[in-house]
Coordinates of C-alpha atoms in Angstrom, one line a residue:
Chain A
M5 CA 2.4 -127.7 -58.7
T6 CA 5.0 -130.0 -57.4
P7 CA 6.0 -133.3 -59.1
V8 CA 5.5 -135.1 -55.9
L9 CA 1.8 -135.0 -56.5
F10 CA 2.3 -137.6 -59.3
I11 CA 3.2 -140.1 -56.5
I12 CA 1.0 -138.9 -53.8
I13 CA -2.3 -138.9 -55.7
P14 CA -2.3 -142.5 -56.9
L15 CA -0.7 -143.8 -53.7
A16 CA -3.2 -142.0 -51.4
S17 CA -6.1 -143.2 -53.6
A18 CA -4.7 -146.8 -53.4
F19 CA -4.8 -146.7 -49.6
L20 CA -8.1 -144.9 -49.4
I21 CA -9.6 -147.6 -51.6
A22 CA -8.2 -150.2 -49.3
L23 CA -9.7 -148.5 -46.3
I24 CA -13.2 -147.5 -47.6
G25 CA -13.5 -149.3 -50.9
R26 CA -14.9 -152.4 -49.2
K27 CA -17.8 -150.5 -47.6
R28 CA -19.6 -149.6 -50.9
E29 CA -19.1 -151.3 -54.2
F30 CA -19.0 -148.1 -56.3
L31 CA -16.4 -146.3 -54.2
A32 CA -13.3 -148.1 -55.5
P33 CA -14.0 -147.5 -59.2
A34 CA -15.1 -143.9 -58.5
L35 CA -12.1 -143.0 -56.4
S36 CA -9.6 -144.6 -58.8
S37 CA -11.1 -142.9 -61.8
L38 CA -11.2 -139.6 -60.0
A39 CA -7.4 -140.0 -59.3
T40 CA -6.6 -141.0 -62.8
V41 CA -8.5 -138.2 -64.4
T42 CA -6.7 -135.7 -62.1
L43 CA -3.4 -137.3 -63.0
L44 CA -4.1 -137.0 -66.7
G45 CA -5.1 -133.4 -66.3
F46 CA -2.0 -132.6 -64.3
S47 CA 0.4 -134.5 -66.6
V48 CA -0.9 -132.8 -69.7
L49 CA -0.7 -129.4 -68.0
T50 CA 2.8 -130.1 -66.7
Y51 CA 3.9 -131.3 -70.1
F52 CA 2.8 -128.2 -71.9
R53 CA 3.9 -125.8 -69.2
L54 CA 7.3 -127.4 -68.9
G55 CA 8.2 -127.2 -72.6
S56 CA 11.9 -128.0 -72.8
G57 CA 12.6 -126.8 -69.2
I58 CA 13.3 -128.9 -66.2
L59 CA 11.7 -129.1 -62.8
V60 CA 13.7 -130.1 -59.8
Y61 CA 12.0 -130.8 -56.4
E62 CA 14.0 -131.7 -53.3
L63 CA 12.0 -133.9 -51.1
G64 CA 11.8 -132.6 -47.5
G65 CA 14.1 -129.7 -48.4
W66 CA 17.2 -131.9 -48.2
K67 CA 19.8 -130.5 -50.6
M68 CA 20.7 -132.6 -53.6
P69 CA 23.6 -134.9 -52.9
F70 CA 22.1 -135.8 -49.5
G71 CA 18.3 -136.0 -50.1
I72 CA 16.2 -137.5 -52.8
A73 CA 15.5 -135.2 -55.7
L74 CA 12.5 -135.5 -58.0
V75 CA 13.4 -134.4 -61.5
L76 CA 10.8 -133.8 -64.3
D77 CA 12.0 -133.0 -67.8
A78 CA 10.2 -133.2 -71.2
F79 CA 10.8 -136.9 -71.6
G80 CA 9.5 -137.8 -68.1
A81 CA 6.5 -135.5 -68.5
F82 CA 5.7 -137.1 -71.9
M83 CA 5.9 -140.6 -70.4
L84 CA 3.6 -139.4 -67.5
V85 CA 1.0 -138.3 -70.1
I86 CA 1.1 -141.8 -71.7
V87 CA 0.9 -143.6 -68.4
S88 CA -2.1 -141.5 -67.3
L89 CA -3.9 -141.8 -70.6
I90 CA -3.6 -145.6 -70.8
A91 CA -4.4 -145.9 -67.1
L92 CA -7.6 -143.9 -67.6
T93 CA -8.8 -146.0 -70.6
S94 CA -7.8 -149.2 -68.8
L95 CA -10.0 -148.2 -65.8
L96 CA -12.9 -147.4 -68.1
F97 CA -12.4 -150.9 -69.6
S98 CA -12.1 -152.5 -66.2
F99 CA -15.5 -151.5 -64.7
R100 CA -17.4 -154.0 -66.7
Y101 CA -14.6 -156.5 -67.3
I102 CA -13.5 -156.9 -63.7
A103 CA -17.2 -157.0 -62.5
H104 CA -17.4 -160.0 -64.9
L105 CA -14.5 -161.6 -63.0
G106 CA -16.0 -160.7 -59.6
P107 CA -16.4 -157.3 -58.0
D108 CA -13.4 -156.3 -56.0
W109 CA -11.8 -153.3 -54.5
K110 CA -8.5 -155.1 -54.3
Y111 CA -8.1 -154.8 -58.0
Y112 CA -8.5 -151.0 -58.0
A113 CA -6.1 -150.6 -55.0
L114 CA -3.4 -152.7 -56.8
F115 CA -4.0 -150.8 -60.0
M116 CA -3.4 -147.5 -58.3
I117 CA -0.2 -148.9 -56.7
L118 CA 1.0 -149.9 -60.2
V119 CA 0.3 -146.4 -61.5
S120 CA 2.2 -144.8 -58.5
G121 CA 5.1 -147.1 -59.0
M122 CA 5.4 -146.2 -62.7
N123 CA 5.0 -142.4 -62.0
G124 CA 7.6 -142.7 -59.3
V125 CA 10.1 -144.2 -61.8
L126 CA 9.4 -141.5 -64.2
I127 CA 9.9 -138.5 -61.9
T128 CA 12.7 -139.7 -59.6
G129 CA 16.2 -138.2 -59.9
D130 CA 17.8 -140.8 -57.7
L131 CA 19.1 -144.2 -58.7
F132 CA 18.2 -146.1 -55.6
N133 CA 14.8 -144.4 -55.4
L134 CA 14.2 -145.5 -59.0
F135 CA 15.0 -149.1 -57.9
V136 CA 12.4 -148.9 -55.1
F137 CA 9.7 -147.5 -57.3
T138 CA 10.4 -150.2 -59.9
E139 CA 9.8 -152.8 -57.2
I140 CA 6.6 -151.1 -56.1
A141 CA 5.3 -151.2 -59.7
L142 CA 6.4 -154.8 -60.1
F143 CA 4.7 -156.1 -56.9
A144 CA 1.4 -154.7 -58.0
A145 CA 2.0 -156.2 -61.5
F146 CA 2.7 -159.7 -60.1
A147 CA -0.5 -159.6 -58.0
L148 CA -2.5 -158.3 -61.0
V149 CA -1.2 -160.9 -63.4
A150 CA -2.3 -163.6 -60.9
Y151 CA -5.6 -161.7 -60.2
G152 CA -7.9 -164.3 -61.8
G153 CA -6.4 -167.0 -59.6
R154 CA -6.5 -169.7 -62.3
A155 CA -3.7 -172.2 -62.6
H156 CA -2.0 -170.7 -65.7
E157 CA -2.3 -167.1 -64.3
L158 CA -0.5 -168.2 -61.1
E159 CA 2.2 -169.9 -63.1
A160 CA 2.7 -166.9 -65.3
A161 CA 2.9 -164.6 -62.2
F162 CA 5.5 -167.0 -60.6
K163 CA 7.6 -167.0 -63.7
Y164 CA 7.4 -163.2 -63.9
A165 CA 8.3 -162.8 -60.2
V166 CA 11.3 -165.0 -60.4
M167 CA 12.6 -163.2 -63.6
A168 CA 12.0 -159.9 -62.0
S169 CA 13.9 -160.9 -58.8
V170 CA 16.9 -161.8 -61.0
S171 CA 16.7 -158.5 -62.8
S172 CA 16.3 -156.6 -59.5
S173 CA 19.5 -158.3 -58.2
L174 CA 21.4 -157.2 -61.3
I175 CA 20.1 -153.7 -61.0
L176 CA 21.0 -153.5 -57.3
A177 CA 24.5 -154.8 -58.1
A178 CA 24.8 -152.1 -60.8
I179 CA 23.7 -149.4 -58.4
A180 CA 26.2 -150.7 -55.8
V181 CA 29.0 -150.5 -58.4
V182 CA 27.9 -146.9 -59.3
Y183 CA 27.9 -145.9 -55.6
S184 CA 31.3 -147.4 -54.9
A185 CA 32.7 -145.6 -57.9
T186 CA 31.1 -142.2 -57.5
S187 CA 30.0 -142.0 -53.9
T188 CA 26.6 -140.6 -54.9
L189 CA 23.3 -141.9 -56.1
T190 CA 21.7 -138.7 -57.4
M191 CA 21.5 -139.2 -61.1
A192 CA 22.8 -135.7 -62.0
H193 CA 25.9 -136.1 -59.7
V194 CA 26.5 -139.7 -61.0
S195 CA 26.4 -138.3 -64.5
V196 CA 29.0 -135.7 -63.7
A197 CA 31.2 -138.2 -61.9
M198 CA 30.9 -140.8 -64.6
A199 CA 32.1 -138.3 -67.3
G200 CA 35.7 -138.8 -66.1
A201 CA 35.3 -142.5 -65.3
S202 CA 37.4 -145.2 -67.1
P203 CA 35.7 -146.9 -70.1
G204 CA 36.0 -150.2 -68.3
L205 CA 33.9 -149.0 -65.4
K206 CA 31.3 -147.7 -67.9
I207 CA 31.2 -151.1 -69.6
W208 CA 30.7 -152.9 -66.3
V209 CA 28.0 -150.6 -65.1
G210 CA 26.3 -150.4 -68.5
A211 CA 26.3 -154.2 -68.9
L212 CA 24.7 -154.8 -65.5
F213 CA 22.1 -152.1 -66.2
L214 CA 21.4 -153.4 -69.7
A215 CA 20.8 -156.9 -68.4
G216 CA 18.7 -155.7 -65.5
F217 CA 16.4 -153.3 -67.3
G218 CA 16.6 -155.3 -70.5
L219 CA 14.9 -158.1 -68.6
K220 CA 12.1 -155.6 -67.6
A221 CA 11.8 -154.3 -71.2
A222 CA 11.8 -157.9 -72.5
I223 CA 14.5 -157.3 -75.1
I224 CA 15.1 -160.6 -76.9
P225 CA 17.5 -162.7 -75.0
F226 CA 15.6 -161.7 -71.8
H227 CA 12.1 -162.0 -73.1
A228 CA 10.9 -165.4 -71.9
W229 CA 8.6 -164.2 -69.2
L230 CA 6.6 -161.7 -71.3
P231 CA 4.3 -163.8 -73.4
D232 CA 3.1 -165.7 -70.4
A233 CA 2.7 -162.7 -68.1
H234 CA 1.1 -160.4 -70.6
S235 CA -1.3 -163.0 -72.0
S236 CA -2.4 -164.4 -68.6
A237 CA -3.2 -161.1 -67.0
P238 CA -6.8 -159.7 -67.2
A239 CA -7.1 -157.7 -70.5
P240 CA -7.0 -154.2 -69.0
I241 CA -3.8 -155.2 -67.1
S242 CA -2.3 -156.7 -70.2
A243 CA -2.9 -153.3 -71.8
M244 CA -1.1 -151.6 -68.9
L245 CA 1.8 -154.0 -68.9
S246 CA 2.3 -154.1 -72.6
G247 CA 1.3 -150.5 -73.2
V248 CA 3.2 -148.7 -70.5
L249 CA 5.0 -150.9 -67.9
I250 CA 7.7 -152.3 -70.2
K251 CA 8.3 -148.8 -71.5
A252 CA 8.3 -146.9 -68.1
L253 CA 10.4 -149.6 -66.4
G254 CA 12.4 -150.7 -69.4
I255 CA 12.9 -148.3 -72.2
Y256 CA 12.6 -145.1 -70.2
V257 CA 15.1 -146.2 -67.6
L258 CA 17.5 -147.5 -70.3
V259 CA 17.4 -144.2 -72.1
R260 CA 17.8 -142.2 -69.0
I261 CA 20.8 -144.3 -67.8
F262 CA 22.6 -144.7 -71.1
F263 CA 22.0 -141.3 -72.5
N264 CA 21.6 -138.9 -69.6
I265 CA 24.0 -140.6 -67.1
L266 CA 26.5 -142.5 -69.1
G267 CA 26.5 -140.1 -72.1
A268 CA 25.6 -142.7 -74.8
P269 CA 28.8 -144.8 -75.1
H270 CA 29.2 -146.1 -78.6
V271 CA 29.4 -149.8 -77.7
F272 CA 26.0 -149.7 -76.0
L273 CA 24.4 -147.9 -78.9
Q274 CA 25.6 -150.7 -81.1
A275 CA 24.1 -153.2 -78.6
F276 CA 20.8 -151.3 -78.8
L277 CA 20.8 -151.5 -82.6
V278 CA 21.7 -155.2 -82.7
L279 CA 19.3 -156.2 -79.9
G280 CA 16.6 -154.0 -81.3
A281 CA 16.9 -155.6 -84.8
I282 CA 16.9 -159.2 -83.3
S283 CA 13.9 -158.4 -81.1
L284 CA 12.1 -156.9 -84.0
L285 CA 12.5 -159.8 -86.3
L286 CA 12.3 -162.7 -83.8
G287 CA 9.4 -161.2 -81.9
V288 CA 7.3 -161.0 -85.1
F289 CA 8.4 -164.4 -86.3
L290 CA 7.2 -165.9 -83.0
A291 CA 4.0 -163.9 -83.2
V292 CA 3.0 -165.1 -86.7
G293 CA 2.7 -168.7 -85.5
Q294 CA 0.4 -168.0 -82.6
W295 CA -3.3 -168.9 -82.5
D296 CA -4.0 -167.5 -79.1
L297 CA -4.8 -163.8 -79.7
K298 CA -3.3 -162.4 -76.5
R299 CA -0.1 -164.5 -76.9
L300 CA 0.2 -163.2 -80.4
L301 CA -0.2 -159.6 -79.2
A302 CA 2.4 -160.2 -76.4
Y303 CA 5.0 -161.4 -78.9
H304 CA 4.3 -158.3 -81.0
S305 CA 5.1 -156.2 -77.9
I306 CA 8.7 -157.6 -78.1
S307 CA 8.9 -156.8 -81.7
Q308 CA 7.6 -153.2 -81.3
I309 CA 10.1 -152.6 -78.5
G310 CA 12.7 -153.6 -81.0
Y311 CA 11.6 -150.7 -83.2
I312 CA 11.9 -148.3 -80.3
L313 CA 15.4 -149.6 -79.5
L314 CA 16.4 -149.3 -83.1
G315 CA 15.4 -145.7 -83.2
I316 CA 17.2 -145.0 -79.9
G317 CA 20.4 -146.8 -81.0
L318 CA 20.7 -144.6 -84.1
N319 CA 21.6 -141.7 -81.9
T320 CA 20.3 -139.0 -84.1
S321 CA 17.6 -136.5 -83.2
L322 CA 15.4 -137.8 -86.0
G323 CA 15.7 -141.4 -84.9
M324 CA 15.0 -140.3 -81.3
A325 CA 11.9 -138.4 -82.3
G326 CA 10.8 -141.5 -84.2
A327 CA 11.5 -143.7 -81.2
V328 CA 9.6 -141.4 -78.9
F329 CA 6.7 -141.2 -81.3
H330 CA 6.6 -145.0 -81.6
L331 CA 6.6 -145.2 -77.8
L332 CA 3.3 -143.2 -77.7
N333 CA 1.8 -145.0 -80.7
H334 CA 2.7 -148.5 -79.4
A335 CA 1.0 -147.6 -76.1
L336 CA -2.1 -146.6 -77.9
F337 CA -2.6 -149.4 -80.5
K338 CA -1.3 -152.2 -78.3
S339 CA -3.6 -151.3 -75.5
L340 CA -6.5 -151.0 -77.9
L341 CA -5.6 -154.5 -79.3
F342 CA -5.6 -156.0 -75.8
Y343 CA -9.0 -154.4 -75.1
N344 CA -10.3 -156.0 -78.3
A345 CA -8.9 -159.3 -77.1
G346 CA -10.5 -158.9 -73.7
S347 CA -13.9 -158.0 -75.2
L348 CA -13.6 -160.9 -77.6
E349 CA -12.7 -163.3 -74.7
M350 CA -15.6 -162.0 -72.7
G351 CA -18.1 -162.3 -75.6
L352 CA -17.0 -165.6 -77.1
G353 CA -15.3 -167.3 -74.1
T354 CA -12.2 -168.0 -76.1
R355 CA -9.0 -166.4 -77.2
D356 CA -8.3 -168.9 -80.0
L357 CA -8.5 -167.2 -83.4
R358 CA -9.9 -170.4 -85.0
K359 CA -13.0 -170.4 -82.8
M360 CA -14.0 -166.9 -83.6
G361 CA -16.5 -165.6 -86.1
N362 CA -19.4 -163.3 -86.9
I363 CA -17.7 -160.5 -84.9
T364 CA -18.6 -157.7 -87.2
R365 CA -22.3 -158.2 -86.6
L366 CA -22.3 -159.2 -82.9
M367 CA -19.6 -156.7 -81.7
P368 CA -19.3 -153.9 -84.2
V369 CA -17.3 -151.6 -82.0
T370 CA -14.7 -154.3 -81.2
A371 CA -14.5 -155.4 -84.9
H372 CA -14.0 -151.9 -86.2
S373 CA -11.6 -150.7 -83.6
S374 CA -9.5 -153.8 -84.0
M375 CA -9.3 -153.1 -87.7
V376 CA -8.0 -149.6 -86.9
A377 CA -5.5 -151.0 -84.4
S378 CA -4.3 -153.7 -86.8
L379 CA -3.8 -151.1 -89.5
A380 CA -2.0 -148.8 -87.1
I381 CA 0.4 -151.5 -85.8
S382 CA 1.2 -152.8 -89.4
G383 CA 2.0 -149.3 -90.5
I384 CA -0.7 -148.5 -93.0
P385 CA -0.7 -144.8 -94.0
P386 CA -3.4 -142.7 -92.3
F387 CA -2.7 -144.2 -88.9
N388 CA 0.0 -143.3 -86.4
G389 CA 2.1 -146.5 -86.7
F390 CA 3.0 -145.6 -90.3
F391 CA 4.5 -142.3 -89.5
S392 CA 6.6 -143.4 -86.5
K393 CA 8.0 -146.4 -88.4
L394 CA 8.7 -144.1 -91.4
L395 CA 10.6 -141.7 -89.1
I396 CA 12.7 -144.6 -87.8
I397 CA 13.4 -145.9 -91.3
I398 CA 14.3 -142.5 -92.7
A399 CA 16.6 -141.9 -89.7
A400 CA 18.3 -145.3 -90.3
V401 CA 18.9 -144.4 -93.9
N402 CA 20.2 -141.0 -93.0
A403 CA 22.6 -142.5 -90.4
H404 CA 24.0 -144.8 -93.1
Q405 CA 22.5 -147.9 -91.6
P406 CA 20.6 -149.3 -94.5
V407 CA 20.6 -152.8 -93.1
Y408 CA 18.6 -151.7 -90.1
A409 CA 16.2 -149.8 -92.3
L410 CA 15.7 -153.0 -94.3
V411 CA 15.1 -154.9 -91.0
A412 CA 12.5 -152.4 -90.0
V413 CA 10.7 -152.7 -93.4
V414 CA 10.7 -156.5 -93.3
G415 CA 9.5 -156.4 -89.7
S416 CA 6.6 -154.2 -90.7
L417 CA 5.6 -156.5 -93.6
L418 CA 5.6 -159.5 -91.2
T419 CA 3.5 -157.6 -88.7
L420 CA 1.0 -156.8 -91.5
S421 CA 0.8 -160.5 -92.4
S422 CA 0.2 -161.6 -88.8
F423 CA -2.5 -159.0 -88.4
M424 CA -4.1 -160.1 -91.6
K425 CA -4.3 -163.5 -90.0
V426 CA -6.0 -162.0 -87.0
Q427 CA -8.5 -160.2 -89.2
R428 CA -9.1 -163.1 -91.6
Y429 CA -9.4 -165.9 -89.1
G430 CA -10.5 -164.1 -86.0
I431 CA -12.6 -161.0 -86.6
R432 CA -13.9 -162.1 -90.0
G433 CA -13.7 -165.8 -89.2
E434 CA -16.2 -168.2 -90.5
N435 CA -17.4 -169.9 -87.3
P436 CA -21.1 -169.5 -87.0
V437 CA -21.2 -167.9 -83.6
E438 CA -24.8 -167.0 -83.0
R439 CA -25.0 -165.3 -79.6
L440 CA -22.5 -163.8 -77.1
Q441 CA -21.9 -165.1 -73.6
S442 CA -21.9 -161.5 -72.3
R443 CA -22.0 -158.2 -74.0
P444 CA -19.2 -155.6 -73.6
G445 CA -20.5 -152.7 -71.6
W446 CA -20.5 -149.0 -72.5
G447 CA -17.2 -148.4 -70.6
M448 CA -15.4 -151.1 -72.6
N449 CA -16.7 -149.7 -75.9
A450 CA -15.8 -146.2 -74.9
A451 CA -12.3 -147.2 -74.0
M452 CA -11.9 -148.8 -77.4
V453 CA -13.4 -145.9 -79.3
I454 CA -11.2 -143.3 -77.5
L455 CA -8.0 -145.2 -78.4
A456 CA -9.1 -145.9 -81.9
V457 CA -9.8 -142.2 -82.5
L458 CA -6.4 -141.3 -80.9
C459 CA -4.7 -143.8 -83.2
L460 CA -5.9 -141.7 -86.1
F461 CA -5.3 -138.3 -84.4
T462 CA -1.8 -138.8 -83.1
S463 CA -0.7 -139.0 -86.8
L464 CA -1.0 -135.2 -86.6
L465 CA 2.1 -135.1 -84.4
I466 CA 4.1 -135.6 -87.6
V467 CA 2.8 -132.4 -89.1
P468 CA 5.6 -129.7 -89.1
G469 CA 4.8 -127.2 -86.4
I470 CA 3.1 -129.7 -84.1
K471 CA 6.1 -132.1 -84.3
E472 CA 8.4 -129.2 -83.2
S473 CA 6.3 -128.4 -80.2
V474 CA 5.4 -132.0 -79.0
L475 CA 8.0 -134.5 -80.1
D476 CA 11.2 -132.4 -80.5
P477 CA 11.5 -131.2 -76.9
V478 CA 11.4 -134.9 -75.8
A479 CA 14.0 -135.9 -78.3
A480 CA 16.1 -132.9 -77.4
A481 CA 15.9 -133.8 -73.7
I482 CA 17.3 -137.2 -74.5
M483 CA 19.8 -136.0 -77.0
S484 CA 21.2 -133.4 -74.7
K485 CA 22.8 -136.4 -73.0
T486 CA 24.8 -135.3 -70.0
G487 CA 23.5 -131.8 -70.5
Y488 CA 20.8 -133.3 -68.2
A489 CA 23.1 -133.1 -65.3
A490 CA 23.9 -129.4 -65.9
A491 CA 20.2 -128.6 -66.3
V492 CA 19.4 -130.4 -63.0
L493 CA 22.2 -128.9 -61.0
G494 CA 21.9 -125.5 -62.5
G495 CA 18.1 -125.2 -62.9
R496 CA 17.1 -125.0 -59.2
Chain B
M1422 CA 39.8 -159.1 -53.1
I1423 CA 39.1 -162.7 -52.0
I1424 CA 36.0 -161.6 -50.2
Y1425 CA 34.5 -160.1 -53.3
L1426 CA 35.2 -163.2 -55.2
L1427 CA 33.4 -165.3 -52.5
C1428 CA 30.5 -162.8 -52.7
F1429 CA 30.4 -163.3 -56.5
A1430 CA 30.5 -167.1 -56.0
L1431 CA 27.5 -166.8 -53.7
F1432 CA 25.7 -164.9 -56.4
L1433 CA 26.6 -167.6 -59.0
I1434 CA 25.3 -170.3 -56.6
G1435 CA 22.0 -168.5 -56.4
L1436 CA 21.9 -168.2 -60.2
Y1437 CA 22.8 -171.9 -60.6
G1438 CA 20.0 -172.9 -58.3
L1439 CA 17.5 -170.7 -60.1
I1440 CA 18.3 -172.2 -63.5
T1441 CA 18.7 -175.9 -62.6
K1442 CA 16.3 -176.6 -59.8
R1443 CA 12.9 -178.1 -60.5
D1444 CA 11.3 -177.4 -57.2
L1445 CA 9.3 -174.2 -56.6
I1446 CA 10.6 -173.8 -53.0
K1447 CA 14.2 -174.4 -54.1
I1448 CA 13.8 -171.7 -56.8
I1449 CA 12.6 -169.3 -54.2
L1450 CA 15.5 -170.1 -51.9
A1451 CA 17.9 -169.6 -54.9
S1452 CA 16.5 -166.2 -55.7
G1453 CA 17.0 -165.4 -52.0
I1454 CA 20.6 -166.4 -52.1
M1455 CA 21.2 -164.2 -55.1
G1456 CA 19.7 -161.3 -53.2
Y1457 CA 21.9 -162.0 -50.2
A1458 CA 25.0 -162.0 -52.4
V1459 CA 24.1 -158.5 -53.7
N1460 CA 23.3 -157.2 -50.3
L1461 CA 26.6 -158.5 -49.0
M1462 CA 28.4 -156.8 -51.8
I1463 CA 26.8 -153.4 -51.0
V1464 CA 27.8 -153.7 -47.4
L1465 CA 31.3 -154.7 -48.4
F1466 CA 31.5 -151.6 -50.5
G1467 CA 30.8 -149.5 -47.5
Y1468 CA 33.4 -151.3 -45.3
R1469 CA 36.7 -149.6 -44.3
R1470 CA 39.4 -151.6 -42.7
G1471 CA 39.8 -150.8 -39.0
A1472 CA 37.0 -148.2 -39.1
V1473 CA 34.4 -147.6 -36.4
Y1474 CA 30.6 -147.4 -36.5
P1475 CA 29.4 -144.1 -37.9
I1476 CA 28.0 -142.5 -34.8
L1477 CA 29.6 -139.5 -33.2
E1478 CA 29.6 -139.7 -29.4
K1479 CA 30.8 -137.4 -26.6
G1480 CA 34.3 -138.3 -25.5
K1481 CA 35.0 -140.4 -28.6
E1482 CA 37.4 -138.9 -31.1
A1483 CA 36.5 -138.8 -34.7
A1484 CA 38.2 -141.7 -36.5
V1485 CA 37.8 -143.4 -39.8
M1486 CA 34.2 -144.6 -40.1
V1487 CA 32.5 -147.1 -42.2
D1488 CA 30.1 -145.7 -44.8
P1489 CA 26.6 -145.7 -43.3
L1490 CA 24.7 -145.2 -46.6
P1491 CA 25.2 -148.7 -48.0
Q1492 CA 23.8 -150.1 -44.7
A1493 CA 20.7 -147.9 -45.1
L1494 CA 20.3 -149.1 -48.7
V1495 CA 20.7 -152.7 -47.7
L1496 CA 17.9 -152.3 -45.1
T1497 CA 15.6 -151.1 -47.8
S1498 CA 16.6 -153.8 -50.2
I1499 CA 16.2 -156.5 -47.5
V1500 CA 12.6 -155.3 -46.9
I1501 CA 12.0 -155.4 -50.7
E1502 CA 13.4 -158.9 -50.9
L1503 CA 11.2 -160.0 -48.0
G1504 CA 8.2 -158.7 -50.0
T1505 CA 9.3 -160.6 -53.1
T1506 CA 9.9 -163.8 -51.2
A1507 CA 6.4 -163.5 -49.5
M1508 CA 4.8 -162.9 -52.9
L1509 CA 6.7 -165.9 -54.4
V1510 CA 5.7 -168.2 -51.5
A1511 CA 2.1 -167.1 -51.7
L1512 CA 2.1 -167.9 -55.4
A1513 CA 3.8 -171.3 -54.7
I1514 CA 1.1 -172.1 -52.1
R1515 CA -1.7 -171.3 -54.6
L1516 CA 0.1 -173.4 -57.3
F1517 CA 0.4 -176.3 -54.9
N1518 CA -3.3 -176.1 -54.1
K1519 CA -4.0 -176.4 -57.9
Y1520 CA -1.5 -179.1 -58.9
K1521 CA -0.7 -180.8 -55.6
T1522 CA 3.0 -180.6 -56.5
F1523 CA 6.0 -178.2 -56.3
D1524 CA 7.7 -179.8 -59.3
I1525 CA 7.7 -177.3 -62.2
T1526 CA 8.0 -180.0 -64.8
K1527 CA 4.5 -181.1 -63.8
I1528 CA 3.2 -177.6 -63.6
R1529 CA 4.2 -176.4 -67.1
R1530 CA 1.1 -175.4 -68.9
L1531 CA 2.4 -172.3 -70.7
R1532 CA 4.6 -173.1 -73.6
G1533 CA 5.9 -171.5 -76.8

């Protein structure tokens, strides 16, 4: 099984959908779900077969410094599982939701291009190739944000596209600097060449990459586009953007570049800690004041990304395991919350928390799964969010950074308060809503139930024994730092 | 050195336009200028003084050549930029149809 399948399957299905999807209405959803199920199966299989090994595939048989290499290690495979899982539930949710906006094969084709762009970013071993896949994913994302064609959606997409073009320019400049300094673009070779580079060069390259990919991850000084884009997109796409896109294009790439290529320079770890703490607190402060449910969730994405950055910046294997765990958990509960918001918007015709009410009786699945997700994101014990936050907090204390541990605790409390607001005014609100505009279909309910169950079951990843076999290889792959290069160059 | 500074100045002009302009079309142009500056920088990195084009021919002795890879990268990046510009223009046209203006101060509906 070659890693190139992770690009070929979604890309081929996108073009097939574009070709034959318009003939019969059921073909587009059927093809895209077939592709995503296959991807999920492959990614889970690859993840467990790979263990802590590394898979290198040279496209077209061109040897490494000349051709483009695809590299799959535990971290990449772990992210592939998350992408496929969220993509599958998002499709399940889309069948009914998108039919309600108007049946369209274009949606499914764009969706599969989004998936192939993200998968490409996750498995590529070449810096410029990574840039190209980032752009593929982003193009699909702009079009999907604007999919509804209403005024505010177009505006959000425009804002998003302008911001993304700025960040792409910065990333391209960074890649140019890397190329001129090291004369190679293969990540492993760059990593070897950068080991002997002057600190000044590392700062230059790192600053450009941090600004470029920080914009895509919506870390706080670069966050302005996120609340608009993520709240204007159709609900399943918001789930994809908030759940996986900002992680695959933002966090994953930042970790890959700063840990595996630049070897975790101290100044950037400090920057991660500081930016993470600021994002964590400011994101949640901005979220508490929102009445628009999807905007509130979008601001929470900024804050949760802050947690992940905090865990990464600690630079200990416990902190890294916590960050990786939180990455998975945030994908699960944030996607679930966006599905809840989508089903509420479909049922009640509003996203304003003050206009909701009577949800427990009219939409029991939505009400109960949103309860699970709210508890999980606020870090209440039996759910996954508690354990990952706990890991990050313990790691912060162990690393003698009590201030950041305190920030994480305060952030968690504020998260709890803002989700109590959602539950109190929204789900258990007092508006006498008598009937729904349209009922959520079985697919939407199934997507919500699957994620709610996973929110509970992924807590098991913390159990000793399971943690060692699932989370630790991923953390080890990141913490091996420039050992990545040796593994790629030696493990052929 | 001066040529790199000019290239950087071009980048800053693009950034300035992107931040200060109120017109959708001017914003698109500004983002294009930023892209040009970066592309120019990549080509400059591959440039060698007095070098020839990187093609071996019969009867031509091997001399110092410019680096061909940045040129290939720039081609890709130009295509990507074309795509971004097309997407931005398409969105601007749809926005114009909704609001009958290109002025972003009159379009602002999303705040906070």
